Short mmCIF file of C-alpha atoms in Angstrom, two decimals:
data_model
loop_
_atom_site.label_atom_id
_atom_site.label_comp_id
_atom_site.label_asym_id
_atom_site.label_seq_id
_atom_site.Cartn_x
_atom_site.Cartn_y
_atom_site.Cartn_z
CA MET A 1 0.02 0.23 -0.02
CA ALA A 2 1.20 3.43 -0.92
CA GLY A 3 2.84 5.37 1.74
CA GLY A 4 0.23 8.30 1.44
CA VAL A 5 -2.61 5.78 1.77
CA VAL A 6 -1.08 4.16 4.95
CA GLU A 7 -0.82 7.94 6.49
CA GLU A 8 -4.26 8.62 5.74
CA PHE A 9 -5.07 5.38 7.81
CA GLU A 10 -2.79 6.43 10.66
CA ALA A 11 -4.47 10.12 10.92
CA GLN A 12 -7.73 8.41 11.70
CA ARG A 13 -6.13 5.89 14.07
CA SER A 14 -7.06 8.14 17.48
CA ARG A 15 -10.60 8.18 16.25
CA MET A 16 -11.12 4.52 15.40
CA PHE A 17 -9.47 3.52 19.16
CA GLY A 18 -11.53 6.06 20.46
CA ILE A 19 -14.88 4.86 19.44
CA ALA A 20 -13.73 0.86 19.62
CA TYR A 21 -12.69 1.39 23.30
CA ARG A 22 -15.89 3.83 24.10
CA MET A 23 -17.86 0.82 22.30
CA LEU A 24 -16.26 -2.07 24.20
CA GLY A 25 -14.62 -0.74 27.48
CA SER A 26 -11.74 -2.87 26.42
CA ALA A 27 -8.41 -0.92 25.24
CA THR A 28 -6.72 -4.23 24.25
CA GLU A 29 -10.23 -5.24 22.08
CA ALA A 30 -10.11 -1.85 20.60
CA GLU A 31 -6.42 -2.32 19.42
CA ASP A 32 -7.49 -5.65 17.61
CA VAL A 33 -10.77 -3.99 16.27
CA VAL A 34 -8.51 -1.33 14.65
CA GLN A 35 -5.91 -3.93 13.16
CA ASP A 36 -9.10 -5.65 11.73
CA ALA A 37 -10.02 -2.44 10.23
CA TYR A 38 -6.60 -1.68 9.00
CA VAL A 39 -6.81 -5.47 7.00
CA ARG A 40 -10.22 -4.57 5.30
CA TRP A 41 -8.47 -1.02 4.48
CA ASP A 42 -5.46 -2.48 2.89
CA GLY A 43 -7.46 -5.00 0.99
CA ALA A 44 -9.90 -2.52 -0.52
CA GLU A 45 -9.77 -1.95 -4.18
CA PRO A 46 -7.67 1.17 -5.08
CA GLY A 47 -10.17 4.27 -5.50
CA ALA A 48 -13.02 2.22 -4.21
CA ILE A 49 -13.35 4.34 -0.80
CA ALA A 50 -14.66 7.85 -1.39
CA HIS A 51 -14.51 9.32 2.02
CA PRO A 52 -12.06 7.21 4.41
CA PRO A 53 -12.88 8.67 7.77
CA ALA A 54 -16.62 7.45 7.07
CA TRP A 55 -15.56 4.71 5.74
CA LEU A 56 -13.39 3.34 8.50
CA ALA A 57 -15.68 4.73 11.33
CA LYS A 58 -18.22 2.16 9.45
CA VAL A 59 -16.05 -0.57 9.56
CA VAL A 60 -14.81 0.05 13.25
CA THR A 61 -18.67 0.22 14.51
CA ASN A 62 -19.44 -2.77 12.76
CA LEU A 63 -16.43 -4.88 13.93
CA CYS A 64 -17.63 -3.48 17.83
CA LEU A 65 -21.25 -4.29 17.23
CA ASN A 66 -20.30 -7.88 16.51
CA ARG A 67 -18.15 -8.16 19.40
CA LEU A 68 -20.71 -6.80 21.90
CA THR A 69 -23.06 -9.27 20.49
CA SER A 70 -21.05 -12.25 21.63
CA ALA A 71 -19.75 -10.27 24.62
CA ARG A 72 -23.16 -10.52 26.59
CA ALA A 73 -22.57 -14.25 27.62
CA THR A 74 -19.00 -13.61 28.68
CA ARG A 75 -20.37 -10.59 31.06
CA GLU A 76 -23.11 -12.80 32.40
CA GLU A 77 -20.22 -15.72 33.48
CA TYR A 78 -17.45 -12.96 34.78
CA ILE A 79 -16.33 -13.21 38.11
CA GLY A 80 -16.78 -10.32 40.58
CA PRO A 81 -18.02 -6.75 39.33
CA TRP A 82 -16.86 -5.78 35.78
CA LEU A 83 -15.26 -2.60 35.36
CA PRO A 84 -13.71 -1.16 32.35
CA GLU A 85 -9.90 -1.51 31.16
CA PRO A 86 -8.27 1.33 32.37
CA VAL A 87 -6.17 3.89 29.79
CA LEU A 88 -3.67 6.53 30.52
CA THR A 89 -4.59 9.59 29.16
CA ALA A 90 -1.88 12.14 29.98
CA ASP A 91 -1.52 12.63 26.12
CA HIS A 92 -5.14 13.14 25.39
CA GLY A 93 -4.79 12.41 21.87
CA VAL A 94 -5.25 8.39 22.76
CA LEU A 95 -8.96 8.50 23.30
CA GLY A 96 -9.53 11.60 21.04
CA PRO A 97 -10.35 14.87 22.36
CA LEU A 98 -10.66 15.38 26.40
CA GLU A 99 -10.78 19.01 26.87
CA SER A 100 -14.50 19.51 28.00
CA ALA A 101 -15.96 17.98 31.20
CA GLU A 102 -18.57 16.03 28.69
CA GLN A 103 -15.64 14.56 26.89
CA ARG A 104 -14.09 13.31 29.85
CA ASP A 105 -17.30 12.13 31.05
CA SER A 106 -17.67 9.71 27.82
CA VAL A 107 -14.61 7.59 29.25
CA SER A 108 -14.93 7.73 32.54
CA PHE A 109 -15.39 4.33 34.69
CA ALA A 110 -18.99 5.09 35.78
CA LEU A 111 -20.33 5.82 31.96
CA LEU A 112 -18.44 3.06 30.45
CA VAL A 113 -20.07 0.68 33.19
CA LEU A 114 -23.45 2.04 32.53
CA LEU A 115 -23.29 2.01 28.91
CA GLU A 116 -23.04 -1.99 29.43
CA ARG A 117 -27.05 -1.80 30.31
CA LEU A 118 -27.72 -0.64 26.68
CA SER A 119 -28.17 -2.83 23.76
CA PRO A 120 -25.31 -2.99 21.33
CA THR A 121 -27.06 -0.46 18.64
CA GLU A 122 -27.95 2.05 21.41
CA ARG A 123 -24.41 2.19 22.68
CA ALA A 124 -22.83 2.57 19.16
CA VAL A 125 -25.59 5.62 18.24
CA PHE A 126 -24.79 7.14 21.76
CA VAL A 127 -20.99 7.24 21.47
CA LEU A 128 -21.01 8.66 18.11
CA ARG A 129 -23.56 11.06 18.63
CA GLU A 130 -22.34 11.90 22.54
CA ALA A 131 -18.53 11.59 22.40
CA PHE A 132 -17.55 12.31 18.65
CA GLY A 133 -20.49 14.83 17.47
CA TYR A 134 -21.62 12.62 14.35
CA GLY A 135 -24.91 13.79 13.16
CA TYR A 136 -27.99 11.74 12.59
CA ARG A 137 -27.69 11.34 9.20
CA GLU A 138 -23.80 10.37 9.45
CA ILE A 139 -24.59 7.68 12.13
CA ALA A 140 -27.60 6.35 10.24
CA ALA A 141 -25.17 5.56 7.09
CA ILE A 142 -23.00 3.91 9.46
CA VAL A 143 -25.50 1.83 11.36
CA GLU A 144 -27.75 1.21 8.43
CA LEU A 145 -30.80 2.68 10.17
CA THR A 146 -33.20 5.60 9.15
CA ASP A 147 -32.45 8.97 10.75
CA ALA A 148 -35.69 8.74 12.70
CA ASN A 149 -34.43 5.41 14.21
CA CYS A 150 -31.03 6.82 15.21
CA ARG A 151 -32.73 9.79 16.92
CA GLN A 152 -34.85 7.36 18.80
CA LEU A 153 -32.27 4.98 19.67
CA TYR A 154 -30.02 8.26 20.92
CA ARG A 155 -33.31 9.31 23.25
CA ARG A 156 -33.64 6.14 24.49
CA ALA A 157 -30.03 5.63 25.27
CA ARG A 158 -29.96 9.31 26.88
CA SER A 159 -33.16 8.42 28.78
CA ARG A 160 -31.87 5.13 30.37
CA LEU A 161 -28.45 6.94 31.59
CA ASP A 162 -30.31 9.85 32.88
CA ALA A 163 -32.52 7.46 35.00
CA GLU A 164 -29.24 5.77 36.29
CA GLY A 165 -27.98 9.13 37.51
CA ALA A 166 -25.17 9.36 34.65
CA GLY A 167 -23.60 12.93 34.92
CA ALA A 168 -25.94 14.13 37.68
CA ASP A 169 -23.07 14.64 40.31
CA ARG A 170 -19.85 15.25 38.68
CA ALA A 171 -16.77 14.41 40.75
CA GLU A 172 -14.33 17.15 41.82
CA TYR A 173 -11.20 16.65 39.84
CA ASP A 174 -8.77 19.81 40.78
CA ASP A 175 -5.44 17.60 40.28
CA ALA A 176 -3.56 19.63 43.38
CA ARG A 177 -6.41 19.02 45.71
CA TRP A 178 -7.61 15.76 44.60
CA ARG A 179 -3.94 14.61 44.97
CA ALA A 180 -3.57 15.91 48.23
CA PHE A 181 -7.03 14.68 49.40
CA VAL A 182 -6.00 10.98 48.38
CA GLU A 183 -2.61 11.28 49.98
CA ARG A 184 -4.23 11.95 53.37
CA PHE A 185 -7.07 9.08 52.65
CA LEU A 186 -3.95 6.53 51.83
CA ALA A 187 -1.83 7.34 54.78
CA ALA A 188 -5.00 7.08 57.05
CA ALA A 189 -5.79 3.42 55.07
CA ARG A 190 -1.74 2.43 55.72
CA GLU A 191 -2.21 3.36 59.70
CA GLY A 192 -5.39 1.73 60.00
CA ASP A 193 -7.23 4.94 61.24
CA LEU A 194 -10.73 3.91 60.77
CA GLY A 195 -12.16 7.23 62.33
CA GLY A 196 -10.24 9.15 59.71
CA LEU A 197 -11.13 7.18 56.83
CA GLU A 198 -14.76 7.22 57.53
CA ARG A 199 -14.51 10.95 58.02
CA MET A 200 -13.35 11.20 54.35
CA LEU A 201 -15.78 8.82 53.10
CA ALA A 202 -19.68 9.75 51.72
CA ASP A 203 -22.17 7.92 53.89
CA ASP A 204 -23.40 6.14 50.59
CA VAL A 205 -19.97 5.58 49.38
CA VAL A 206 -19.39 2.38 47.04
CA SER A 207 -16.12 0.26 46.29
CA TRP A 208 -15.82 -1.73 43.53
CA ALA A 209 -12.90 -4.37 42.79
CA ASP A 210 -12.40 -5.90 39.52
CA GLY A 211 -10.06 -8.98 40.05
CA GLY A 212 -12.00 -11.21 37.36
CA GLY A 213 -11.26 -14.01 39.77
CA ARG A 214 -7.25 -13.76 39.02
CA VAL A 215 -6.37 -12.33 42.04
CA GLY A 216 -7.66 -11.42 45.80
CA ALA A 217 -10.33 -9.13 45.12
CA ALA A 218 -13.95 -8.34 46.70
CA ARG A 219 -16.55 -10.24 44.37
CA ARG A 220 -19.35 -7.85 45.31
CA PRO A 221 -19.52 -4.16 45.83
CA VAL A 222 -18.78 -2.77 49.30
CA PHE A 223 -21.46 -0.27 50.46
CA GLY A 224 -21.03 2.52 53.36
CA ALA A 225 -18.57 4.37 55.04
CA SER A 226 -17.88 2.09 57.53
CA ASN A 227 -17.56 -0.67 55.47
CA VAL A 228 -15.33 0.86 53.02
CA ALA A 229 -13.03 2.42 55.38
CA ARG A 230 -12.53 -1.27 57.23
CA TYR A 231 -12.33 -2.76 53.60
CA VAL A 232 -9.41 -0.16 52.23
CA ALA A 233 -7.76 -0.42 55.79
CA GLY A 234 -7.57 -3.88 55.30
CA LEU A 235 -6.61 -3.91 51.80
CA LEU A 236 -3.74 -1.93 52.06
CA GLY A 237 -2.66 -3.52 55.24
CA ARG A 238 -2.50 -7.06 53.44
CA PHE A 239 -1.06 -5.83 50.05
CA GLY A 240 0.30 -2.24 50.60
CA VAL A 241 3.52 -3.39 51.79
CA GLY A 242 6.21 -3.23 48.90
CA VAL A 243 3.68 -1.06 46.76
CA ASP A 244 4.94 2.07 45.10
CA ILE A 245 2.24 4.53 44.91
CA ARG A 246 2.17 7.12 41.35
CA PHE A 247 -0.40 9.42 40.17
CA ALA A 248 -1.41 9.58 36.60
CA SER A 249 -4.50 10.56 34.37
CA VAL A 250 -6.34 7.54 33.66
CA ASN A 251 -9.72 7.75 31.41
CA GLY A 252 -9.50 11.57 31.65
CA ALA A 253 -9.44 12.00 35.45
CA PRO A 254 -6.74 12.00 38.18
CA ALA A 255 -6.26 7.91 39.58
CA VAL A 256 -3.77 6.08 41.62
CA LEU A 257 -1.60 3.45 40.16
CA GLY A 258 -0.30 0.61 42.34
CA LEU A 259 3.39 -0.49 41.16
CA VAL A 260 5.74 -3.40 42.36
CA GLY A 261 9.01 -2.85 40.85
CA ASP A 262 8.25 -1.87 37.30
CA ALA A 263 5.13 -3.97 37.31
CA LEU A 264 1.61 -2.37 37.35
CA ILE A 265 -0.32 -4.50 39.93
CA GLY A 266 -3.52 -2.12 40.25
CA VAL A 267 -5.52 1.23 39.27
CA PHE A 268 -7.48 3.12 41.84
CA ALA A 269 -9.97 5.64 40.32
CA ILE A 270 -11.24 7.51 43.21
CA ASP A 271 -14.42 10.17 42.87
CA VAL A 272 -14.37 12.82 45.31
CA LEU A 273 -17.66 15.16 45.69
CA ASP A 274 -18.03 18.05 48.31
CA GLY A 275 -15.00 17.10 49.90
CA ARG A 276 -15.88 13.12 50.47
CA ILE A 277 -15.18 10.11 48.60
CA THR A 278 -18.01 8.91 46.70
CA ALA A 279 -16.73 5.90 44.73
CA LEU A 280 -13.61 3.97 44.66
CA ARG A 281 -13.18 1.74 41.50
CA ILE A 282 -10.01 -0.83 41.98
CA MET A 283 -8.66 -2.78 38.75
CA SER A 284 -6.15 -5.45 39.63
CA ASN A 285 -7.23 -7.94 36.95
CA PRO A 286 -3.96 -8.63 35.62
CA ASP A 287 -5.47 -9.34 32.00
CA LYS A 288 -6.94 -5.99 32.37
CA LEU A 289 -3.96 -4.15 32.94
CA VAL A 290 -1.93 -5.25 29.98
CA PHE A 291 -2.64 -1.87 28.00
CA ALA A 292 -2.40 0.89 30.80
CA ALA A 293 1.21 -1.36 31.77
CA ALA A 294 2.67 -0.86 28.53
CA GLN A 295 1.75 2.92 28.46
CA PHE A 296 3.02 3.39 31.68
CA ALA A 297 6.42 1.72 30.79
CA ALA A 298 6.70 3.62 27.19
CA LEU A 299 5.91 6.89 29.71
CA SER A 300 8.76 6.14 32.11
CA HIS A 301 11.13 5.55 29.42
CA SER A 302 10.51 8.80 27.41
CA GLU A 303 9.27 11.28 30.28
CA GLY A 304 10.20 9.63 33.43
CA PRO A 305 7.75 8.18 35.90
CA ALA A 306 4.08 9.27 35.09
CA GLY A 307 2.62 12.06 37.03
CA SER A 308 4.76 10.81 40.34
#
């Protein structure tokens, strides 16, 4: 394939990956989808693709729809809570633009979990419209439905997500204040200061841990300040020794990375609202840390430790 045509594909890579990641909640699967799209791109007849961005968006979306259809059974058999794979976003280009709060919300763990409750087609229409600003006519061409059907699917998806509280209370992410707060929280956890932990937790706080049955992790959500305080203190007491803590941007928000040597063993996403922690999401399934670990290694080699 001519170099200019390859460059044209590469110019769309970030958008393709961003669509696929929001559709699937998996960075490794999103990479596979982009590679599959390249195979189709490389095999197309010269001059057969009139508008490459639209053609590639359609190919990627349909590849994702096929994967989502088969993923339903896998999700039902998953051990413990399911969380999306974390993606380091210090380089905002990896998932597309993340300048606005709405754009950052489109890759938040909270929203990606809620998107699992939509039908595959609802999810496709919502992602294309909400995260990438496609018009209904463009979406209709991609998913092969009418404009009216796409409008209806978007309204239905938006209504379902709003009913689940998506975006109702946006967490506070002033990096400096968030980091100082979380550092105090982690220190209290390591010291076993349950009273101090409870005062930093909202009464209705929830903690989810995704170990996928691969590592020790709570297989059900933990609810309430008292229970979460004991859980976090016990977790750091058992597994915190020898773990190096780093701060990094993950899925458009500040998060905590846990490392043993150079190995990434966990990602902790911590939502803070009105001066209290409202949600903790702990990713420790090693299979779902592969992409973020590779990102961290690359950043460490090129720029030094990420956000340390």
